[in-house]
Coordinates of C-alpha atoms in Angstrom, one line a residue:
M28 CA 75.8 92.2 101.7
N29 CA 79.6 92.3 101.4
T30 CA 79.4 91.3 97.7
L31 CA 76.8 94.0 97.0
L32 CA 78.9 96.7 98.7
L33 CA 82.1 95.6 96.8
T34 CA 80.2 95.5 93.5
A35 CA 78.6 98.9 94.1
G36 CA 82.0 100.4 95.0
R37 CA 83.7 98.8 92.0
V38 CA 81.1 100.1 89.6
L39 CA 81.1 103.6 91.1
L40 CA 84.9 103.7 90.7
A41 CA 84.5 102.5 87.1
L42 CA 82.1 105.3 86.4
Y43 CA 84.6 107.8 87.8
F44 CA 86.9 106.8 84.9
L45 CA 84.3 106.0 82.2
I46 CA 82.6 109.3 82.1
P47 CA 85.8 111.4 82.0
G48 CA 87.2 109.0 79.5
I49 CA 84.3 109.6 77.2
M50 CA 84.4 113.3 77.8
K51 CA 88.0 113.5 76.7
F52 CA 86.8 112.8 73.2
V53 CA 83.5 114.8 73.4
S54 CA 85.3 117.9 74.7
W55 CA 88.7 117.3 73.0
D56 CA 89.7 120.9 72.6
M57 CA 88.9 121.8 76.2
H58 CA 91.1 119.0 77.5
I59 CA 93.9 119.9 75.1
Q60 CA 93.8 123.5 76.4
L61 CA 93.9 122.2 80.0
M62 CA 96.9 120.0 79.3
E63 CA 98.7 122.8 77.5
K64 CA 98.0 125.1 80.4
H65 CA 99.9 122.7 82.6
D66 CA 102.8 122.4 80.1
M67 CA 102.3 118.7 79.4
P68 CA 104.2 117.3 76.4
F69 CA 102.6 115.3 73.6
V70 CA 99.1 116.5 74.6
S71 CA 97.1 115.0 71.7
L72 CA 98.8 111.6 72.0
L73 CA 98.5 111.5 75.8
L74 CA 94.9 112.7 75.8
G75 CA 93.9 110.0 73.3
L76 CA 95.7 107.3 75.2
A77 CA 94.3 108.4 78.5
G78 CA 90.7 108.4 77.1
I79 CA 91.1 105.0 75.6
F80 CA 92.7 103.6 78.8
Q81 CA 90.0 105.1 81.0
I82 CA 87.2 103.7 79.0
G83 CA 88.8 100.3 78.7
A84 CA 89.7 100.1 82.3
A85 CA 86.2 101.2 83.4
A86 CA 84.7 98.5 81.2
L87 CA 87.0 95.9 82.8
L88 CA 86.1 97.1 86.3
I89 CA 82.4 96.9 85.5
A90 CA 82.8 93.4 84.1
N91 CA 84.9 92.5 87.1
R92 CA 87.8 91.3 84.9
F93 CA 91.4 91.7 85.9
T94 CA 90.1 94.0 88.6
W95 CA 93.2 94.0 90.8
L96 CA 95.6 94.7 87.9
V97 CA 93.3 97.4 86.4
A98 CA 92.9 99.1 89.7
L99 CA 96.7 99.2 90.2
L100 CA 97.2 100.6 86.7
L101 CA 94.5 103.3 87.4
V102 CA 96.5 104.1 90.6
G103 CA 99.4 105.0 88.2
L104 CA 97.1 107.2 86.1
V105 CA 95.7 109.0 89.1
L106 CA 99.2 109.7 90.4
V107 CA 100.3 111.1 87.0
I108 CA 97.1 113.2 86.7
N109 CA 97.4 114.5 90.2
V110 CA 101.0 115.7 89.8
S111 CA 100.6 117.0 86.3
L112 CA 97.1 118.6 86.3
H113 CA 96.3 119.3 89.9
D114 CA 99.5 121.0 90.8
F115 CA 98.0 123.3 93.4
W116 CA 101.5 124.4 94.5
N117 CA 101.8 126.4 91.3
Y118 CA 98.6 128.4 91.8
S119 CA 97.2 130.8 94.4
G120 CA 93.8 132.0 95.4
L121 CA 90.7 130.3 94.2
E122 CA 92.4 128.4 91.4
G123 CA 95.0 127.0 93.9
A124 CA 92.2 126.0 96.3
H125 CA 90.3 124.3 93.5
E126 CA 93.4 122.3 92.4
M127 CA 94.1 121.3 96.0
Q128 CA 90.6 120.1 96.4
N129 CA 90.9 118.0 93.2
F130 CA 94.3 116.7 94.4
I131 CA 92.9 115.6 97.7
K132 CA 89.8 114.1 96.2
N133 CA 92.0 112.1 93.9
L134 CA 93.9 110.7 96.9
G135 CA 90.5 109.3 98.1
I136 CA 90.0 107.7 94.6
L137 CA 93.5 106.4 94.8
A138 CA 92.8 104.9 98.3
G139 CA 89.6 103.2 96.9
L140 CA 91.6 101.7 94.0
L141 CA 94.2 100.3 96.3
I142 CA 91.5 98.8 98.5
L143 CA 89.7 97.3 95.5
S144 CA 93.0 95.9 94.2
G145 CA 93.7 94.3 97.6
Y146 CA 90.3 92.8 97.9
S147 CA 90.3 91.4 94.4
I148 CA 93.9 90.0 94.1
P149 CA 93.8 86.4 93.0
E150 CA 94.6 83.8 95.7
R151 CA 97.7 82.6 93.9
F152 CA 99.2 86.1 94.4
K153 CA 98.1 86.4 98.0
A154 CA 100.3 83.5 99.0
M155 CA 103.3 85.6 97.8
S156 CA 102.7 88.5 100.2

């Protein structure tokens, strides 16, 4: 049962990155506008890199390869996205509430990634902690 639950959680986390990764290319202009609205630099380059990274990371999570490392790298991505694109402190009203909801939701995703990384870290690294 433990393996089934961990596998289901890992695959669901992977889908959380796979689908948005694909959508970055499908809805390119919409994502460019979103990033520009938040005054991000190098939007085309960063959007392309984020999409490729999300798709690749999701594939590795689904395949259960380098899971601990991929999960930690995705933690970094979530942190950057949270601070850059879900900056609720810069908005008020409904838009501010929506950004705060996304920010807090992403903290939950971040927690799941940290737990996944901790559970999947190789034994040779566990001895170092």
